[in-house]
Short mmCIF file of C-alpha atoms and ligand atoms in Angstrom, two decimals:
data_model
loop_
_atom_site.label_atom_id
_atom_site.label_comp_id
_atom_site.label_asym_id
_atom_site.label_seq_id
_atom_site.Cartn_x
_atom_site.Cartn_y
_atom_site.Cartn_z
CA UNK A 1 26.17 -5.67 4.47
CA UNK A 2 24.28 -8.82 3.44
CA UNK A 3 24.29 -12.18 5.15
CA UNK A 4 23.32 -15.51 3.71
CA UNK A 5 20.11 -16.90 5.11
CA UNK A 6 20.44 -20.20 6.93
CA UNK A 7 18.49 -23.11 5.42
CA UNK A 8 16.24 -23.15 8.44
CA UNK A 9 15.27 -19.73 9.67
CA UNK A 10 13.05 -18.61 12.47
CA UNK A 11 9.47 -18.57 11.31
CA UNK A 12 7.46 -15.68 12.61
CA UNK A 13 3.90 -16.06 13.84
CA UNK A 14 2.51 -14.32 10.76
CA UNK A 15 3.84 -14.28 7.19
CA UNK A 16 4.68 -10.63 7.74
CA UNK A 17 6.75 -11.39 10.85
CA UNK A 18 8.53 -14.16 8.95
CA UNK A 19 9.49 -11.78 6.13
CA UNK A 20 10.66 -9.12 8.60
CA UNK A 21 12.77 -11.66 10.54
CA UNK A 22 14.35 -12.89 7.32
CA UNK A 23 15.03 -9.31 6.23
CA UNK A 24 16.75 -8.50 9.53
CA UNK A 25 18.80 -11.63 9.27
CA UNK A 26 19.95 -10.96 5.73
CA UNK A 27 20.52 -7.21 5.89
CA UNK A 28 21.08 -6.63 9.63
CA UNK A 29 18.61 -3.76 9.54
CA UNK A 30 14.89 -3.19 9.75
CA UNK A 31 12.93 -3.02 6.50
CA UNK A 32 11.86 0.46 5.47
CA UNK A 33 8.53 -0.81 4.20
CA UNK A 34 6.45 -4.01 4.35
CA UNK A 35 3.54 -4.69 1.97
CA UNK A 36 1.18 -7.64 1.72
CA UNK A 37 -1.17 -8.80 -1.03
CA UNK A 38 -3.62 -11.72 -0.95
CA UNK A 39 -4.26 -14.55 -3.39
CA UNK A 40 -7.86 -15.14 -4.49
CA UNK A 41 -10.47 -17.75 -5.24
CA UNK A 42 -13.08 -17.15 -7.87
CA UNK A 43 -16.57 -18.23 -6.80
CA UNK A 44 -18.01 -18.00 -10.32
CA UNK A 45 -17.50 -16.11 -13.60
CA UNK A 46 -14.58 -17.99 -15.14
CA UNK A 47 -12.89 -17.00 -18.40
CA UNK A 48 -15.27 -14.07 -18.70
CA UNK A 49 -12.95 -11.22 -17.70
CA UNK A 50 -11.14 -10.91 -21.03
CA UNK A 51 -14.56 -10.81 -22.66
CA UNK A 52 -15.63 -7.73 -20.65
CA UNK A 53 -17.92 -9.94 -18.58
CA UNK A 54 -18.68 -10.49 -14.88
CA UNK A 55 -16.54 -12.21 -12.27
CA UNK A 56 -17.04 -13.00 -8.57
CA UNK A 57 -13.71 -13.52 -6.78
CA UNK A 58 -12.77 -13.18 -3.10
CA UNK A 59 -9.33 -12.37 -1.69
CA UNK A 60 -8.11 -15.11 0.67
CA UNK A 61 -5.91 -15.09 3.76
CA UNK A 62 -2.89 -16.48 1.95
CA UNK A 63 -0.45 -13.68 1.22
CA UNK A 64 2.64 -12.52 -0.57
CA UNK A 65 4.72 -10.29 1.71
CA UNK A 66 7.51 -8.04 0.54
CA UNK A 67 9.84 -6.45 3.09
CA UNK A 68 12.15 -3.90 1.49
CA UNK A 69 14.40 -0.89 1.74
CA UNK A 70 15.93 1.39 -0.87
CA UNK A 71 18.93 -0.46 -2.33
CA UNK A 72 22.29 0.24 -0.80
CA UNK A 73 24.19 -1.26 -3.75
CA UNK A 74 23.86 -1.15 -7.51
CA UNK A 75 20.43 -2.31 -8.74
CA UNK A 76 17.70 -4.34 -7.04
CA UNK A 77 18.33 -7.58 -5.25
CA UNK A 78 15.35 -9.67 -4.19
CA UNK A 79 15.48 -12.88 -2.23
CA UNK A 80 12.52 -15.25 -2.12
CA UNK A 81 12.09 -17.55 0.87
CA UNK A 82 10.24 -20.07 -1.29
CA UNK A 83 11.87 -19.94 -4.72
CA UNK A 84 15.44 -20.56 -5.65
CA UNK A 85 17.65 -17.76 -6.85
CA UNK A 86 18.04 -14.10 -6.13
CA UNK A 87 16.28 -11.74 -8.50
CA UNK A 88 18.63 -9.03 -9.68
CA UNK A 89 17.76 -6.22 -12.07
CA UNK A 90 17.79 -2.46 -12.45
CA UNK A 91 14.25 -1.15 -12.05
CA UNK A 92 14.81 1.77 -14.38
CA UNK A 93 16.14 -0.38 -17.22
CA UNK A 94 13.85 -3.41 -17.36
CA UNK A 95 11.78 -3.65 -20.55
CA UNK A 96 9.42 -6.12 -22.26
CA UNK A 97 11.24 -8.91 -24.05
CA UNK A 98 13.38 -9.64 -21.00
CA UNK A 99 11.01 -12.18 -19.44
CA UNK A 100 11.73 -14.98 -21.85
CA UNK A 101 13.00 -17.57 -19.39
CA UNK A 102 10.11 -17.16 -16.95
CA UNK A 103 11.81 -16.42 -13.66
CA UNK A 104 9.78 -15.72 -10.53
CA UNK A 105 11.12 -12.17 -10.27
CA UNK A 106 9.86 -11.30 -13.77
CA UNK A 107 6.61 -10.28 -12.04
CA UNK A 108 8.50 -7.69 -10.00
CA UNK A 109 10.53 -6.51 -12.97
CA UNK A 110 7.35 -6.37 -15.08
CA UNK A 111 5.50 -4.32 -12.46
CA UNK A 112 8.44 -1.91 -12.23
CA UNK A 113 8.35 -1.53 -16.00
CA UNK A 114 4.56 -1.00 -16.10
CA UNK A 115 4.70 1.60 -13.29
CA UNK A 116 7.52 3.48 -14.95
CA UNK A 117 5.98 3.33 -18.38
CA UNK A 118 2.63 4.56 -17.09
CA UNK A 119 3.82 7.32 -14.77
CA UNK A 120 7.12 8.31 -16.44
CA UNK A 121 8.64 8.39 -12.95
CA UNK A 122 11.89 6.81 -11.87
CA UNK A 123 11.59 4.14 -9.21
CA UNK A 124 14.03 3.32 -6.43
CA UNK A 125 15.95 0.05 -6.67
CA UNK A 126 15.37 -2.17 -3.64
CA UNK A 127 16.89 -4.79 -1.38
CA UNK A 128 14.00 -7.08 -0.49
CA UNK A 129 12.75 -10.33 0.93
CA UNK A 130 9.67 -11.93 -0.62
CA UNK A 131 7.71 -14.52 1.32
CA UNK A 132 4.53 -16.21 0.15
CA UNK A 133 1.86 -18.41 1.70
CA UNK A 134 -0.20 -18.39 -1.52
CA UNK A 135 -0.10 -21.93 -2.95
CA UNK A 136 1.80 -21.91 -6.26
CA UNK A 137 0.28 -23.61 -9.31
CA UNK A 138 -3.11 -24.05 -7.62
CA UNK A 139 -4.94 -21.38 -9.61
CA UNK A 140 -5.23 -18.92 -6.71
CA UNK A 141 -3.19 -16.10 -8.25
CA UNK A 142 0.17 -16.26 -6.56
CA UNK A 143 1.58 -14.14 -9.39
CA UNK A 144 -1.08 -11.42 -9.18
CA UNK A 145 -0.43 -11.27 -5.42
CA UNK A 146 3.27 -10.77 -6.11
CA UNK A 147 2.47 -8.02 -8.63
CA UNK A 148 0.14 -6.22 -6.23
CA UNK A 149 2.52 -6.50 -3.25
CA UNK A 150 5.40 -4.90 -5.16
CA UNK A 151 3.02 -2.49 -6.90
CA UNK A 152 1.91 -1.12 -3.52
CA UNK A 153 5.54 -1.02 -2.37
CA UNK A 154 6.82 1.08 -5.29
CA UNK A 155 3.68 3.20 -5.27
CA UNK A 156 4.49 4.08 -1.63
CA UNK A 157 8.30 4.32 -1.90
CA UNK A 158 8.14 6.64 -4.91
CA UNK A 159 5.08 8.54 -3.61
CA UNK A 160 3.19 7.94 -6.86
CA UNK A 161 -0.33 7.84 -5.40
CA UNK A 162 -2.02 5.37 -7.75
CA UNK A 163 -5.33 3.87 -6.61
CA UNK A 164 -5.75 0.11 -6.07
CA UNK A 165 -7.77 -0.06 -9.31
CA UNK A 166 -4.97 1.65 -11.24
CA UNK A 167 -2.42 -0.74 -9.74
CA UNK A 168 -4.61 -3.66 -10.83
CA UNK A 169 -4.62 -2.31 -14.39
CA UNK A 170 -0.84 -2.09 -14.35
CA UNK A 171 -0.66 -5.68 -13.07
CA UNK A 172 -2.68 -6.78 -16.07
CA UNK A 173 -0.37 -4.81 -18.33
CA UNK A 174 2.61 -6.53 -16.75
CA UNK A 175 1.03 -9.94 -17.52
CA UNK A 176 0.02 -9.01 -21.07
CA UNK A 177 3.04 -7.06 -22.24
CA UNK A 178 5.92 -8.22 -20.06
CA UNK A 179 5.11 -11.85 -19.14
CA UNK A 180 3.23 -12.59 -22.38
CA UNK A 181 -0.06 -13.99 -21.04
CA UNK A 182 -3.16 -12.31 -22.38
CA UNK A 183 -4.99 -12.57 -19.09
CA UNK A 184 -7.91 -10.46 -17.92
CA UNK A 185 -7.95 -8.24 -14.86
CA UNK A 186 -9.85 -10.35 -12.33
CA UNK A 187 -6.87 -11.62 -10.30
CA UNK A 188 -5.24 -8.22 -9.84
CA UNK A 189 -8.58 -6.54 -9.01
CA UNK A 190 -9.32 -9.19 -6.36
CA UNK A 191 -5.85 -8.91 -4.84
CA UNK A 192 -5.81 -5.09 -4.91
CA UNK A 193 -9.43 -4.41 -3.90
CA UNK A 194 -10.47 -7.38 -1.71
CA UNK A 195 -12.41 -6.74 1.48
CA UNK A 196 -12.50 -9.03 4.53
CA UNK A 197 -15.70 -11.08 4.65
CA UNK A 198 -16.81 -10.02 1.17
CA UNK A 199 -16.67 -11.37 -2.36
CA UNK A 200 -16.32 -8.88 -5.22
CA UNK A 201 -18.84 -8.76 -8.02
CA UNK A 202 -16.81 -7.06 -10.74
CA UNK A 203 -18.03 -5.73 -14.05
CA UNK A 204 -14.79 -6.08 -16.00
CA UNK A 205 -16.01 -3.64 -18.64
CA UNK A 206 -16.48 -0.65 -16.31
CA UNK A 207 -14.28 -2.05 -13.51
CA UNK A 208 -17.11 -1.25 -11.13
CA UNK A 209 -16.92 -3.36 -7.95
CA UNK A 210 -19.86 -4.32 -5.74
CA UNK A 211 -18.98 -5.92 -2.41
CA UNK A 212 -21.15 -8.90 -1.48
CA UNK A 213 -20.96 -10.21 2.10
CA UNK A 214 -20.45 -13.95 2.35
CA UNK A 215 -23.27 -15.60 4.31
CA UNK A 216 -22.11 -16.20 7.89
CA UNK A 217 -22.80 -19.92 7.86
CA UNK A 218 -20.62 -20.66 4.82
CA UNK A 219 -16.91 -21.42 4.68
CA UNK A 220 -14.66 -21.35 1.63
CA UNK A 221 -12.65 -24.54 1.21
CA UNK A 222 -10.00 -24.77 -1.46
CA UNK A 223 -9.68 -28.36 -2.67
CA UNK A 224 -6.31 -28.62 -4.36
CA UNK A 225 -5.87 -31.50 -6.81
CA UNK A 226 -2.09 -31.19 -6.47
CA UNK A 227 -1.94 -31.58 -10.22
CA UNK A 228 0.22 -28.66 -11.30
CA UNK A 229 -1.27 -26.60 -14.07
CA UNK A 230 0.15 -27.38 -17.48
CA UNK A 231 -0.10 -25.80 -20.94
CA UNK A 232 -1.78 -22.86 -19.27
CA UNK A 233 -0.18 -20.04 -21.26
CA UNK A 234 -0.68 -21.42 -24.77
CA UNK A 235 -4.15 -22.90 -24.16
CA UNK A 236 -5.23 -19.74 -22.34
CA UNK A 237 -4.16 -17.45 -25.16
CA UNK A 238 -5.85 -19.80 -27.64
CA UNK A 239 -9.17 -19.60 -25.73
CA UNK A 240 -8.96 -15.84 -25.79
CA UNK A 241 -8.37 -15.81 -29.55
CA UNK A 242 -11.35 -18.12 -30.07
CA UNK A 243 -13.59 -15.76 -28.08
CA UNK A 244 -12.38 -12.77 -30.06
CA UNK A 245 -13.00 -14.62 -33.33
CA UNK A 246 -16.54 -15.48 -32.17
CA UNK A 247 -17.27 -11.87 -31.23
CA UNK A 248 -15.86 -10.62 -34.54
CA UNK A 249 -18.04 -13.10 -36.47
CA UNK A 250 -21.09 -11.53 -34.78
CA UNK A 251 -19.71 -8.01 -35.40
CA UNK A 252 -19.40 -7.40 -31.66
CA UNK A 253 -16.52 -5.71 -29.88
CA UNK A 254 -16.64 -8.38 -27.16
CA UNK A 255 -18.74 -11.37 -26.07
CA UNK A 256 -20.20 -9.25 -23.27
CA UNK A 257 -22.94 -8.18 -25.68
CA UNK A 258 -23.57 -11.60 -27.23
CA UNK A 259 -26.82 -13.48 -26.63
CA UNK A 260 -27.60 -17.16 -27.12
CA UNK A 261 -29.96 -16.21 -29.96
CA UNK A 262 -27.22 -14.24 -31.75
CA UNK A 263 -24.81 -17.14 -31.25
CA UNK A 264 -27.23 -19.61 -32.76
CA UNK A 265 -27.91 -17.35 -35.71
CA UNK A 266 -24.19 -16.81 -36.40
CA UNK A 267 -22.23 -19.04 -38.70
CA UNK A 268 -19.68 -20.38 -36.17
CA UNK A 269 -17.72 -23.63 -36.26
CA UNK A 270 -18.63 -25.96 -33.40
CA UNK A 271 -15.53 -25.22 -31.26
CA UNK A 272 -15.97 -21.45 -31.49
CA UNK A 273 -19.70 -21.86 -30.82
CA UNK A 274 -19.06 -23.82 -27.61
CA UNK A 275 -16.38 -21.39 -26.40
CA UNK A 276 -18.79 -18.48 -26.90
CA UNK A 277 -21.70 -20.37 -25.32
CA UNK A 278 -19.63 -20.86 -22.18
CA UNK A 279 -18.96 -17.14 -21.90
CA UNK A 280 -22.56 -16.10 -22.53
CA UNK A 281 -24.03 -18.62 -20.07
CA UNK A 282 -21.31 -17.97 -17.47
CA UNK A 283 -22.09 -14.25 -17.45
CA UNK A 284 -25.75 -15.07 -16.83
CA UNK A 285 -24.81 -17.51 -14.05
CA UNK A 286 -22.61 -14.89 -12.41
CA UNK A 287 -25.51 -12.41 -12.21
CA UNK A 288 -27.87 -15.10 -10.91
CA UNK A 289 -25.25 -16.16 -8.35
CA UNK A 290 -25.06 -12.65 -6.95
CA UNK A 291 -28.79 -12.74 -6.19
CA UNK A 292 -28.56 -16.29 -4.82
CA UNK A 293 -25.74 -15.34 -2.46
CA UNK A 294 -27.67 -12.33 -1.22
CA UNK A 295 -30.75 -14.45 -0.52
CA UNK A 296 -28.64 -17.24 0.99
CA UNK A 297 -30.33 -19.58 -1.52
CA UNK A 298 -28.12 -22.65 -1.12
CA UNK A 299 -29.90 -24.71 -3.76
CA UNK A 300 -29.29 -22.03 -6.41
CA UNK A 301 -25.68 -21.48 -5.29
CA UNK A 302 -24.98 -25.20 -5.68
CA UNK A 303 -26.78 -25.52 -9.01
CA UNK A 304 -24.96 -22.51 -10.53
CA UNK A 305 -21.51 -23.58 -9.37
CA UNK A 306 -22.08 -27.06 -10.75
CA UNK A 307 -23.34 -25.72 -14.08
CA UNK A 308 -20.28 -23.47 -14.26
CA UNK A 309 -17.95 -26.43 -13.78
CA UNK A 310 -19.79 -28.49 -16.39
CA UNK A 311 -19.65 -25.65 -18.90
CA UNK A 312 -15.91 -25.19 -18.31
CA UNK A 313 -15.45 -28.94 -18.71
CA UNK A 314 -17.62 -29.50 -21.79
CA UNK A 315 -17.84 -26.20 -23.69
CA UNK A 316 -14.67 -24.40 -22.73
CA UNK A 317 -12.54 -27.54 -22.23
CA UNK A 318 -10.23 -26.14 -19.57
CA UNK A 319 -10.89 -28.75 -16.88
CA UNK A 320 -8.91 -32.00 -16.52
CA UNK A 321 -9.65 -35.45 -15.04
CA UNK A 322 -8.26 -34.44 -11.64
CA UNK A 323 -10.40 -31.27 -11.40
CA UNK A 324 -13.47 -33.25 -12.51
CA UNK A 325 -12.75 -35.93 -9.90
CA UNK A 326 -12.32 -33.30 -7.18
CA UNK A 327 -15.55 -31.51 -8.15
CA UNK A 328 -17.49 -34.82 -8.17
CA UNK A 329 -15.97 -35.73 -4.81
CA UNK A 330 -17.00 -32.36 -3.34
CA UNK A 331 -20.54 -32.52 -4.78
CA UNK A 332 -21.09 -35.83 -2.98
CA UNK A 333 -19.59 -34.78 0.36
CA UNK A 334 -21.58 -33.78 3.47
CA UNK A 335 -22.03 -30.04 3.98
CA UNK A 336 -21.22 -29.11 0.38
CA UNK A 337 -23.31 -26.17 -0.82
CA UNK A 338 -21.50 -25.76 -4.14
CA UNK A 339 -18.17 -26.55 -5.80
CA UNK A 340 -16.40 -25.95 -9.09
CA UNK A 341 -12.95 -25.57 -10.56
CA UNK A 342 -11.48 -22.12 -9.90
CA UNK A 343 -9.00 -20.08 -11.95
CA UNK A 344 -7.71 -20.74 -15.44
CA UNK A 345 -7.94 -24.56 -15.21
CA UNK A 346 -5.76 -27.35 -16.68
CA UNK A 347 -4.93 -28.41 -13.09
CA UNK A 348 -5.02 -26.49 -9.83
CA UNK A 349 -7.92 -26.44 -7.39
CA UNK A 350 -11.68 -26.49 -6.92
CA UNK A 351 -13.38 -23.94 -4.69
CA UNK A 352 -16.18 -25.17 -2.46
CA UNK A 353 -18.72 -23.31 -0.35
CA UNK A 354 -19.38 -25.48 2.65
CA UNK A 355 -21.71 -25.29 5.67
CA UNK A 356 -19.38 -24.08 8.45
CA UNK A 357 -20.47 -26.73 10.92
CA UNK A 358 -19.58 -29.52 8.46
CA UNK A 359 -16.15 -28.40 7.21
CA UNK A 360 -14.24 -31.28 8.78
CA UNK A 361 -16.59 -33.98 7.50
CA UNK A 362 -16.65 -32.31 4.09
CA UNK A 363 -12.88 -32.19 3.89
CA UNK A 364 -12.23 -35.78 4.86
CA UNK A 365 -15.01 -37.17 2.64
CA UNK A 366 -13.89 -35.11 -0.37
CA UNK A 367 -10.22 -36.00 -0.08
CA UNK A 368 -11.00 -39.70 0.50
CA UNK A 369 -13.27 -39.85 -2.57
CA UNK A 370 -10.68 -37.97 -4.66
CA UNK A 371 -7.94 -40.35 -3.57
CA UNK A 372 -10.12 -43.42 -4.40
CA UNK A 373 -10.82 -42.07 -7.86
CA UNK A 374 -7.34 -40.80 -8.83
CA UNK A 375 -4.87 -42.40 -6.45
CA UNK A 376 -3.65 -38.90 -5.67
CA UNK A 377 -3.47 -37.08 -2.37
CA UNK A 378 -5.26 -33.76 -2.65
CA UNK A 379 -5.13 -31.05 -0.05
CA UNK A 380 -7.89 -28.95 1.50
CA UNK A 381 -7.37 -25.41 2.80
CA UNK A 382 -10.07 -23.51 4.63
CA UNK A 383 -9.77 -19.85 3.68
CA UNK A 384 -10.94 -16.67 5.33
CA UNK A 385 -11.80 -13.75 3.10
CA UNK A 386 -9.13 -11.07 3.42
CA UNK A 387 -8.54 -7.39 2.71
CA UNK A 388 -6.77 -6.31 -0.48
CA UNK A 389 -3.10 -5.35 -0.88
CA UNK A 390 -1.74 -2.76 1.56
CA UNK A 391 1.29 -1.47 3.37
CA UNK A 392 1.62 -2.83 6.89
CA UNK A 393 4.64 -0.80 8.07
C1 GLA B 401 -6.52 -16.54 -14.91
C2 GLA B 401 -6.43 -15.12 -15.44
C3 GLA B 401 -7.70 -14.33 -15.15
C4 GLA B 401 -8.94 -15.10 -15.62
C5 GLA B 401 -8.90 -16.55 -15.14
C6 GLA B 401 -10.01 -17.38 -15.73
O1 GLA B 401 -6.59 -16.56 -13.52
O2 GLA B 401 -5.33 -14.45 -14.86
O3 GLA B 401 -7.62 -13.08 -15.76
O4 GLA B 401 -9.09 -15.02 -17.00
O5 GLA B 401 -7.68 -17.18 -15.45
O6 GLA B 401 -11.24 -16.91 -15.30
#
């Protein structure tokens, strides 16, 4: 028995409670399983993951929740509280090539396909409610959170026993082979393996993770330009191809092993040269940042985040006027330790590390300066650093 959800439903105190309430309302039963997965910010190490480089993300307390039971009817039926439309598919029949019209439930279908293809196990179809507090289009990995939430759910329901790292790999496979974006593995690793209070220094070649505590006096503020990301898929895949061409020209398997000296000696056109220079310098900044964070060296944190933004703007060309205006606004605001664009770019948000005692002043000064410069209303979200994806009931 399924009931339509009213337009206004009772919001629970937590995202999890909201999803459970909505599930009870729609199916008149308790969910069999509830799983949550966080979005992420990336502090530094941008566009390095598909070059086997270093990244430094942190999972944030904005979550995708999935409340589900084994399907009572034919096939899976998934209702999102935020998106329009009910996702309907058969988990054991979905296959790459079916995600051509980019529907929100492609991420669930793609994860089901990746899990099945990897493990050769059948999965149960589900009746489910999906609820998300991860901002969409802001570059904080709402899609990776969706992949990891349903990955954990099927892993548990089918008793497969994959580790969080293995689920992250399957999430990347879903993006690459089902959705068609040649992304790296940072977002899924952050969502699957996050730890409260810690950022993750990830070597994307070995997938080794080192947990780095965030200094107590610093807050993470997400400064959203409210400019939705555009052209992301094609420009993203193009950047990746340019990096691969640069590595090939230096006879390297990836840019992880490139040096500035090798770049200068190679015969690269100026665009490829700048793309590669971003990756090489960003890897170095990421390593330096790890030491700076450990020492609580605010001057170095600020300098490295700023240099990262400038390199993404000038060499990698994935920023946009709104992200530049937001970064400038943040750099000039009281309490700012460091700020830069976060995620793939072309719109979305900046991440700022801010002295905890000055968060309010920082937020109002940044948004006012951004508004003066662009005539746009941005939005600031203070984020706590959360645990990775897990089952909650
Ligand atoms: C997106 C991708 C990640 C990473 C970033 C840029 O978020 O999903 O794999 O490449 O862009 O750093």
